[in-house]
Short mmCIF file of N, CA and C in Angstrom, two decimals:
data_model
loop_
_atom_site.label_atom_id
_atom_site.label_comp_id
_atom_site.label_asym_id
_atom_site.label_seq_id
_atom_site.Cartn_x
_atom_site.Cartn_y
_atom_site.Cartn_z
N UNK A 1 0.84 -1.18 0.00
CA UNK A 1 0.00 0.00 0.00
C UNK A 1 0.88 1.23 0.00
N UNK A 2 0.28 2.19 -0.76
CA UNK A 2 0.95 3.38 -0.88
C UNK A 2 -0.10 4.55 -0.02
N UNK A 3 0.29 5.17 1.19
CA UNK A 3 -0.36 5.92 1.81
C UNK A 3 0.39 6.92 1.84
N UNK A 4 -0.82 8.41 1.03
CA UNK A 4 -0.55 9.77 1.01
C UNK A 4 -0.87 10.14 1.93
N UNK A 5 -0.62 11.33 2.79
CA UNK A 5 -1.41 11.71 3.86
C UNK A 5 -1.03 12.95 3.38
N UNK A 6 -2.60 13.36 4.35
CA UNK A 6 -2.82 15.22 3.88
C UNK A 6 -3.25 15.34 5.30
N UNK A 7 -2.52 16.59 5.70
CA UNK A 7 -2.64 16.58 7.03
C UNK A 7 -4.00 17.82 7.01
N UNK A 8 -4.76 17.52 8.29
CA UNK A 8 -6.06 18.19 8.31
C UNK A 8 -6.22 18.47 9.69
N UNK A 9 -7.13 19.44 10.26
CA UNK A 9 -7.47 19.63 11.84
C UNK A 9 -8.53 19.11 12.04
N UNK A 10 -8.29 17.48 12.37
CA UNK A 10 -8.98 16.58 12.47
C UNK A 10 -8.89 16.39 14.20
N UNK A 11 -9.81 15.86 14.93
CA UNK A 11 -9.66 15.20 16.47
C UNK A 11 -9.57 13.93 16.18
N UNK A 12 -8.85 13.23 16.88
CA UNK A 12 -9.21 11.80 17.47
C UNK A 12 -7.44 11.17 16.52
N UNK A 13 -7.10 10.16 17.23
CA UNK A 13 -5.81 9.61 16.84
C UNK A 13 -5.96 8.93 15.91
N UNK A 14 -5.05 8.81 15.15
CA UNK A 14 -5.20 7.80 13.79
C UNK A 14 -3.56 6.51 14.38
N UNK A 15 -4.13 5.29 14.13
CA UNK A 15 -3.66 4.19 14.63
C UNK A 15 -4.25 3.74 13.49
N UNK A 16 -3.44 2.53 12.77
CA UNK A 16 -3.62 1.82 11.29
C UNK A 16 -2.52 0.93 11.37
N UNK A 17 -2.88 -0.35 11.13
CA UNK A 17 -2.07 -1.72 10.40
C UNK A 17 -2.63 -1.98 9.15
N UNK A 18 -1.96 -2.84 8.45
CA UNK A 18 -1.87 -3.61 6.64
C UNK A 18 -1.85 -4.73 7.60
N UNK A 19 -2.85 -5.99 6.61
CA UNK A 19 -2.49 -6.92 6.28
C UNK A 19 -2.96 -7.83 5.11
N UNK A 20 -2.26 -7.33 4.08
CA UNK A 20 -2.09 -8.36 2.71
C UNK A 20 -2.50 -6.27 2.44
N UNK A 21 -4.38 -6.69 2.30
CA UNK A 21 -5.18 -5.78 1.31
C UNK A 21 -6.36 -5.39 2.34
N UNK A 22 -5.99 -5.38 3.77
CA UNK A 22 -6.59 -5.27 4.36
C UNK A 22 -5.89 -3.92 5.64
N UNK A 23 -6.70 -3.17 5.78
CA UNK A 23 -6.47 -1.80 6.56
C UNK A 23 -7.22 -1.69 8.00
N UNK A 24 -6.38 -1.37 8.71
CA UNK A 24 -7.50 -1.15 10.08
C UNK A 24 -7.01 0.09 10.64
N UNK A 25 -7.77 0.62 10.56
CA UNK A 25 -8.07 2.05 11.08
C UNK A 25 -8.62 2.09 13.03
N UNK A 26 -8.17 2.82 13.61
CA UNK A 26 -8.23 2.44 14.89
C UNK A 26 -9.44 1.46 15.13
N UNK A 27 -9.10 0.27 14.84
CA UNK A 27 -9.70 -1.02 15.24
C UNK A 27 -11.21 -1.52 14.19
N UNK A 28 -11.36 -0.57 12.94
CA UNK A 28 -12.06 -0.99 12.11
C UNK A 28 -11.32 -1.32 10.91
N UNK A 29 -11.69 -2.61 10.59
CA UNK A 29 -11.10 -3.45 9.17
C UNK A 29 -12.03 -2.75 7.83
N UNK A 30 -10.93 -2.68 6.76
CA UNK A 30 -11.57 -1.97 5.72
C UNK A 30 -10.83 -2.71 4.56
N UNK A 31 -11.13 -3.41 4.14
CA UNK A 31 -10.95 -4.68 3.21
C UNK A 31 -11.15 -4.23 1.97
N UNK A 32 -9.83 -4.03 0.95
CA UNK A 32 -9.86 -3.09 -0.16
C UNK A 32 -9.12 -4.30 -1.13
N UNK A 33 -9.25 -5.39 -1.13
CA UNK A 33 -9.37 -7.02 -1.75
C UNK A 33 -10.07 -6.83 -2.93
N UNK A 34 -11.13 -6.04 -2.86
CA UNK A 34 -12.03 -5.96 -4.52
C UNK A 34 -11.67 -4.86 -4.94
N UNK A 35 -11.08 -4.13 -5.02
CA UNK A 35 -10.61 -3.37 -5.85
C UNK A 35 -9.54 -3.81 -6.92
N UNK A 36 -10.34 -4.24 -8.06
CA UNK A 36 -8.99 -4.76 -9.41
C UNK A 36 -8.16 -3.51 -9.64
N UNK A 37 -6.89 -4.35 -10.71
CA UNK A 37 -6.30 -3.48 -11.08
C UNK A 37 -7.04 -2.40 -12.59
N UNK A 38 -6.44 -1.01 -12.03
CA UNK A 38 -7.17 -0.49 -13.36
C UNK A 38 -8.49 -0.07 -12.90
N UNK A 39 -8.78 -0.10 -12.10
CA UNK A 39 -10.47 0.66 -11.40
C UNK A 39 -9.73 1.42 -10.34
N UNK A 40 -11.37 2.35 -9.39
CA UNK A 40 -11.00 3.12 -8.84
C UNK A 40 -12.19 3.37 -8.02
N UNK A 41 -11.93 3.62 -6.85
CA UNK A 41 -13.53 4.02 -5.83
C UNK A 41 -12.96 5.38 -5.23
N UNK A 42 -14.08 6.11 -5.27
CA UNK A 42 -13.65 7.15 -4.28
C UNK A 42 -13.54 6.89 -3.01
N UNK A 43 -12.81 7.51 -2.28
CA UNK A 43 -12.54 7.89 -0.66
C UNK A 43 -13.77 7.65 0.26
N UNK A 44 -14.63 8.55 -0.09
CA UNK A 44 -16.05 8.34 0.18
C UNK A 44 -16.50 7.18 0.69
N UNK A 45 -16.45 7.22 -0.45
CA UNK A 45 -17.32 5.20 -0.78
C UNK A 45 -17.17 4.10 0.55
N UNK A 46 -15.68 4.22 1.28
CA UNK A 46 -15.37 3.65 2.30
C UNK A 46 -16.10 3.78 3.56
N UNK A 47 -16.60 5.04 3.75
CA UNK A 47 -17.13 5.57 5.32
C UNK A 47 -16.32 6.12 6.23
N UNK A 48 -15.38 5.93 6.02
CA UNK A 48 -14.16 6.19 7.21
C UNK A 48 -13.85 7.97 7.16
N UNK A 49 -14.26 8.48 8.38
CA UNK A 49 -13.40 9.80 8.48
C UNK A 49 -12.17 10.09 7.66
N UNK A 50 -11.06 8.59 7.68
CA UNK A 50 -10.01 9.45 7.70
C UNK A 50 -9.50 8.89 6.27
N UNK A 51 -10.33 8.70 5.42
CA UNK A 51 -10.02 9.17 4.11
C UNK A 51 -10.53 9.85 3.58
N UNK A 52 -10.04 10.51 2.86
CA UNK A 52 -9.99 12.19 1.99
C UNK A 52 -10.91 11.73 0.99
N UNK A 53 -12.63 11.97 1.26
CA UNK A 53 -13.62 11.51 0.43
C UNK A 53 -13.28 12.05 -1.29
N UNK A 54 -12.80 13.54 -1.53
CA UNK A 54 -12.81 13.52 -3.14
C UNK A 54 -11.21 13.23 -3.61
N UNK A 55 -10.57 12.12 -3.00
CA UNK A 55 -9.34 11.41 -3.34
C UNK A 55 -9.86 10.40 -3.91
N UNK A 56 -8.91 9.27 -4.47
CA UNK A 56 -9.38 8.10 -4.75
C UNK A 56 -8.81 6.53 -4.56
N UNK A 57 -9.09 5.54 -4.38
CA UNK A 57 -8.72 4.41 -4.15
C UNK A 57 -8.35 3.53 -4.96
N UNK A 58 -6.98 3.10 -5.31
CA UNK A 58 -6.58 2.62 -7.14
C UNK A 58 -5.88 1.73 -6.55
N UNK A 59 -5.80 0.77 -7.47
CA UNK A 59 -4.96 -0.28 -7.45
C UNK A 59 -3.91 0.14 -9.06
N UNK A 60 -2.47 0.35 -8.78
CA UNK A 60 -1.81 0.92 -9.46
C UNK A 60 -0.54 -0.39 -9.37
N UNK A 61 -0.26 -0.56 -10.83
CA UNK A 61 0.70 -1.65 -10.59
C UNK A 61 0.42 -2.85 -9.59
N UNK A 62 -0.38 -3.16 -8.97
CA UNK A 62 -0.74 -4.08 -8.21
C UNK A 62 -0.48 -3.90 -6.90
N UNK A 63 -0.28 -2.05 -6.60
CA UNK A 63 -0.40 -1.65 -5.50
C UNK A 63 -1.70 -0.76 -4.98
N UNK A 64 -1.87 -0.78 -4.06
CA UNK A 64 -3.10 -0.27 -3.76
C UNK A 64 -2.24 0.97 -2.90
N UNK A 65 -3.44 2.62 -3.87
CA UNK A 65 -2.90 3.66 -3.30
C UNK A 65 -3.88 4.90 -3.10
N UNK A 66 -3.95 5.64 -1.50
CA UNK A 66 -4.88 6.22 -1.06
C UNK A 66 -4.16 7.31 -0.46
N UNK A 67 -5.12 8.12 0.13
CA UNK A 67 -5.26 9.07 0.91
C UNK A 67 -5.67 9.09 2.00
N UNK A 68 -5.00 9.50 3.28
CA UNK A 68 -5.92 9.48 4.54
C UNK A 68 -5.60 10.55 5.20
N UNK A 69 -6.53 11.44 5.95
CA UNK A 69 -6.31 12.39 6.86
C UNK A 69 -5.16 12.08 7.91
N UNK A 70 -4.27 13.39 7.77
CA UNK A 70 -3.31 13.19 8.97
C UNK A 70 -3.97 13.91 9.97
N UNK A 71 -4.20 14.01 11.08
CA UNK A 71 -4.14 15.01 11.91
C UNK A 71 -3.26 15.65 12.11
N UNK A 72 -3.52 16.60 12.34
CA UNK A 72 -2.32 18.28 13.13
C UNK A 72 -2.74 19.22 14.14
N UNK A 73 -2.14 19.84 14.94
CA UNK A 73 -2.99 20.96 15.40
C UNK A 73 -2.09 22.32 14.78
N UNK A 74 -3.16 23.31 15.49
CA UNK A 74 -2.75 24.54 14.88
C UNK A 74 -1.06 24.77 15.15
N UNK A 75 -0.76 23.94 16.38
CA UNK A 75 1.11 24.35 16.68
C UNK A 75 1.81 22.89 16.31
N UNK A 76 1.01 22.37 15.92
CA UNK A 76 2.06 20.71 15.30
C UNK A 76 3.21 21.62 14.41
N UNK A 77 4.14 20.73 14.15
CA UNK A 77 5.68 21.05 13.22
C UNK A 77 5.02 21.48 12.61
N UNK A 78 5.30 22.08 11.61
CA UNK A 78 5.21 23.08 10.24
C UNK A 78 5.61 21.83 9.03
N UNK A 79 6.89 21.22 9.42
CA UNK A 79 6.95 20.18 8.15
C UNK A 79 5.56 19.15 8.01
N UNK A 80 4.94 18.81 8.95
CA UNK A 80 3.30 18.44 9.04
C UNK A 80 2.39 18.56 8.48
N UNK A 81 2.27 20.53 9.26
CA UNK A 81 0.85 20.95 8.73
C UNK A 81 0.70 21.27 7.19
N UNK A 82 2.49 21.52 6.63
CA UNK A 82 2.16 22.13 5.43
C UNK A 82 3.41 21.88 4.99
N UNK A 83 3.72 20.64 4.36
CA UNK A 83 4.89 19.67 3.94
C UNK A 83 5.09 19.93 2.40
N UNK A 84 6.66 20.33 2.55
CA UNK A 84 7.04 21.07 0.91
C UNK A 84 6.84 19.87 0.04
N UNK A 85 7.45 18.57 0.14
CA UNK A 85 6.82 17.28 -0.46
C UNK A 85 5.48 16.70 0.46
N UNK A 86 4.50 15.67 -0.75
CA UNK A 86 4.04 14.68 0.15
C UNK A 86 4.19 13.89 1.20
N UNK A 87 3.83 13.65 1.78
CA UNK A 87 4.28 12.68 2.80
C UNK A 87 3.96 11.55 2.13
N UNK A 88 4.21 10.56 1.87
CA UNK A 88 4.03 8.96 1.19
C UNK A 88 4.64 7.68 2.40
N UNK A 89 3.84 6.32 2.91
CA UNK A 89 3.93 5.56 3.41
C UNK A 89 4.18 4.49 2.33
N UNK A 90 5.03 3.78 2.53
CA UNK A 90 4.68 2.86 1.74
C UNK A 90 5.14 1.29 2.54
N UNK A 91 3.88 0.61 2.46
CA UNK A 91 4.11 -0.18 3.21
C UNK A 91 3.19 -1.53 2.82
N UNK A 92 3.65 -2.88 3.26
CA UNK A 92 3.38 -3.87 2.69
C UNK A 92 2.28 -4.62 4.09
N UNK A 93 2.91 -4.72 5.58
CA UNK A 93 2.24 -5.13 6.19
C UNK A 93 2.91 -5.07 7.92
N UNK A 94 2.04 -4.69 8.77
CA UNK A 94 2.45 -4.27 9.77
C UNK A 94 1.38 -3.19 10.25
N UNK A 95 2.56 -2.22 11.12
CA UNK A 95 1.96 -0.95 11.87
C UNK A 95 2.57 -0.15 10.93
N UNK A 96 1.20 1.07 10.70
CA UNK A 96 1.89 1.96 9.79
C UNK A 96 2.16 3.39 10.40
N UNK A 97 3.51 3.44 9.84
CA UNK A 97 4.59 4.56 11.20
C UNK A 97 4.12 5.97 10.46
N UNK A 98 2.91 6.52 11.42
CA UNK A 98 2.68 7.93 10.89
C UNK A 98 3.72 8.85 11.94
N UNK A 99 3.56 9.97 10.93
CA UNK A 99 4.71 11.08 11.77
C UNK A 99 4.39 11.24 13.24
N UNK A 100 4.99 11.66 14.25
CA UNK A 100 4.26 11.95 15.36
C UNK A 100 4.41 13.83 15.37
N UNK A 101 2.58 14.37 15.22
CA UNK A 101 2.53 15.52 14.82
C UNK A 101 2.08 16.17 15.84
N UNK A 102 2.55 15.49 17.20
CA UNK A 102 2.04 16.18 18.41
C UNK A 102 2.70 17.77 18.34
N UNK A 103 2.44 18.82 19.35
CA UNK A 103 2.80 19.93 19.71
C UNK A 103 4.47 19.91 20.02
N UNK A 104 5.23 20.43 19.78
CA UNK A 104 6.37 20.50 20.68
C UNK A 104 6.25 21.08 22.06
N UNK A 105 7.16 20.13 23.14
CA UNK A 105 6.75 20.43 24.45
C UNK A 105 7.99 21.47 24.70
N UNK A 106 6.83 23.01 25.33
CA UNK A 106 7.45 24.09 25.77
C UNK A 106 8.32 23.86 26.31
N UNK A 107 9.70 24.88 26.20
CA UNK A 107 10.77 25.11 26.62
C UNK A 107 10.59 25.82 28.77
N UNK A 108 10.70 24.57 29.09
CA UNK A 108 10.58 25.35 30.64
C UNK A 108 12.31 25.91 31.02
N UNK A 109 11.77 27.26 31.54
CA UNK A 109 12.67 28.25 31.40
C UNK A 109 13.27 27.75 33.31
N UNK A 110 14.13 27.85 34.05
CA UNK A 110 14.49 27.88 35.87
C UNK A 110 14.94 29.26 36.02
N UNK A 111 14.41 29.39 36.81
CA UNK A 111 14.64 31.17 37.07
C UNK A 111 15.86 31.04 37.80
N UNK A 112 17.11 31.90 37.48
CA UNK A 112 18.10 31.83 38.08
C UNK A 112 18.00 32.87 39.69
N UNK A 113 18.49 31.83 40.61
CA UNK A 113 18.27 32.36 41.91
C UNK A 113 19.54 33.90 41.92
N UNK A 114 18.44 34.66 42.74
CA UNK A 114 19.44 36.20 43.04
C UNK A 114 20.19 35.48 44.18
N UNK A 115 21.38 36.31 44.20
CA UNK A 115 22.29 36.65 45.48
C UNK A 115 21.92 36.83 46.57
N UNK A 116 22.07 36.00 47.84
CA UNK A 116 21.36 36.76 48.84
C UNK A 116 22.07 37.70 49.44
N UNK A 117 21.58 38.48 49.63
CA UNK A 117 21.91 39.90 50.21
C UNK A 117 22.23 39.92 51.55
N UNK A 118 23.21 39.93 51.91
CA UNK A 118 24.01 40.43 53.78
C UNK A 118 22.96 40.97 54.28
N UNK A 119 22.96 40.18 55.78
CA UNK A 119 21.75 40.93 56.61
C UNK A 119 22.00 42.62 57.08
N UNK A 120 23.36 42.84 56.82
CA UNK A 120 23.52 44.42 57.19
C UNK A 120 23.34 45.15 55.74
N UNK A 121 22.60 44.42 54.81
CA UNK A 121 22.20 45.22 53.63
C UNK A 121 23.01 45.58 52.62
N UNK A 122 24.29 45.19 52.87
CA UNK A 122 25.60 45.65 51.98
C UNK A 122 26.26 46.77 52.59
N UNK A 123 25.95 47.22 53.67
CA UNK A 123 26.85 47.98 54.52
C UNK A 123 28.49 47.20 55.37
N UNK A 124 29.35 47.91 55.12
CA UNK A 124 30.51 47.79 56.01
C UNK A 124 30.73 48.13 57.35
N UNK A 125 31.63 47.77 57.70
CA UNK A 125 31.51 48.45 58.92
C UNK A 125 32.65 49.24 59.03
N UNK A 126 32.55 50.27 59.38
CA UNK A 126 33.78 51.83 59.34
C UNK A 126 34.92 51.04 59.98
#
């Protein structure tokens, strides 16, 4: 399988395995076995949120190749939300390794401790 992803401000996690011609999307199987070579279904057609309904579903060379929503948020990486190339998966069978497009975790700053100050205030004594 050849997986494009288009990243979108979508909720909810996307989790997906292959096996053979078969896709599972956080824990629903989506069995793309009838799709010959040389045809084509839209995105749609599937039901699933997280394919990109006016994309399409091809069996190309005897690979099967789609589109699915990435999620992002408004502060995910920038190479993510708006990637100078595609992003392309390509993968035969397993877990499929999407980017991790979480937030970057803020820089916590430690306030550097002052000097403590002499109880006679910085006075000498004559």
């Amino acid at each position: 399988m050849k997986i494009k992803l288009w990243a979108d401000f979508i909720d909810g996690p996307l989790e997906a395995s292959v096996n053979g011609d078969v896709l599972t999307i956080n824990g629903e199987e989506i069995d793309l076995s009838g799709i010959p070579a040389g045809y084509r279904l839209p995105g749609s057609a599937v039901g699933n949120k997280f394919f990109v309904e006016t994309d399409y579903i091809e069996r190309i060379d005897g690979v099967l190749n789609f589109t699915l929503r990435l999620p992002v948020h408004w502060d995910s990486p920038e190479e993510f939300r708006n990637p100078a190339e595609p992003i392309i998966i390509d993968i035969q069978n397993g877990v499929v390794p999407f980017p991790d497009t979480s937030p970057p975790t803020p820089e916590v700053f430690e306030p550097t401790p002052l000097p403590e100050e002499p109880e006679n205030g910085g006075f000498e004594p004559a």
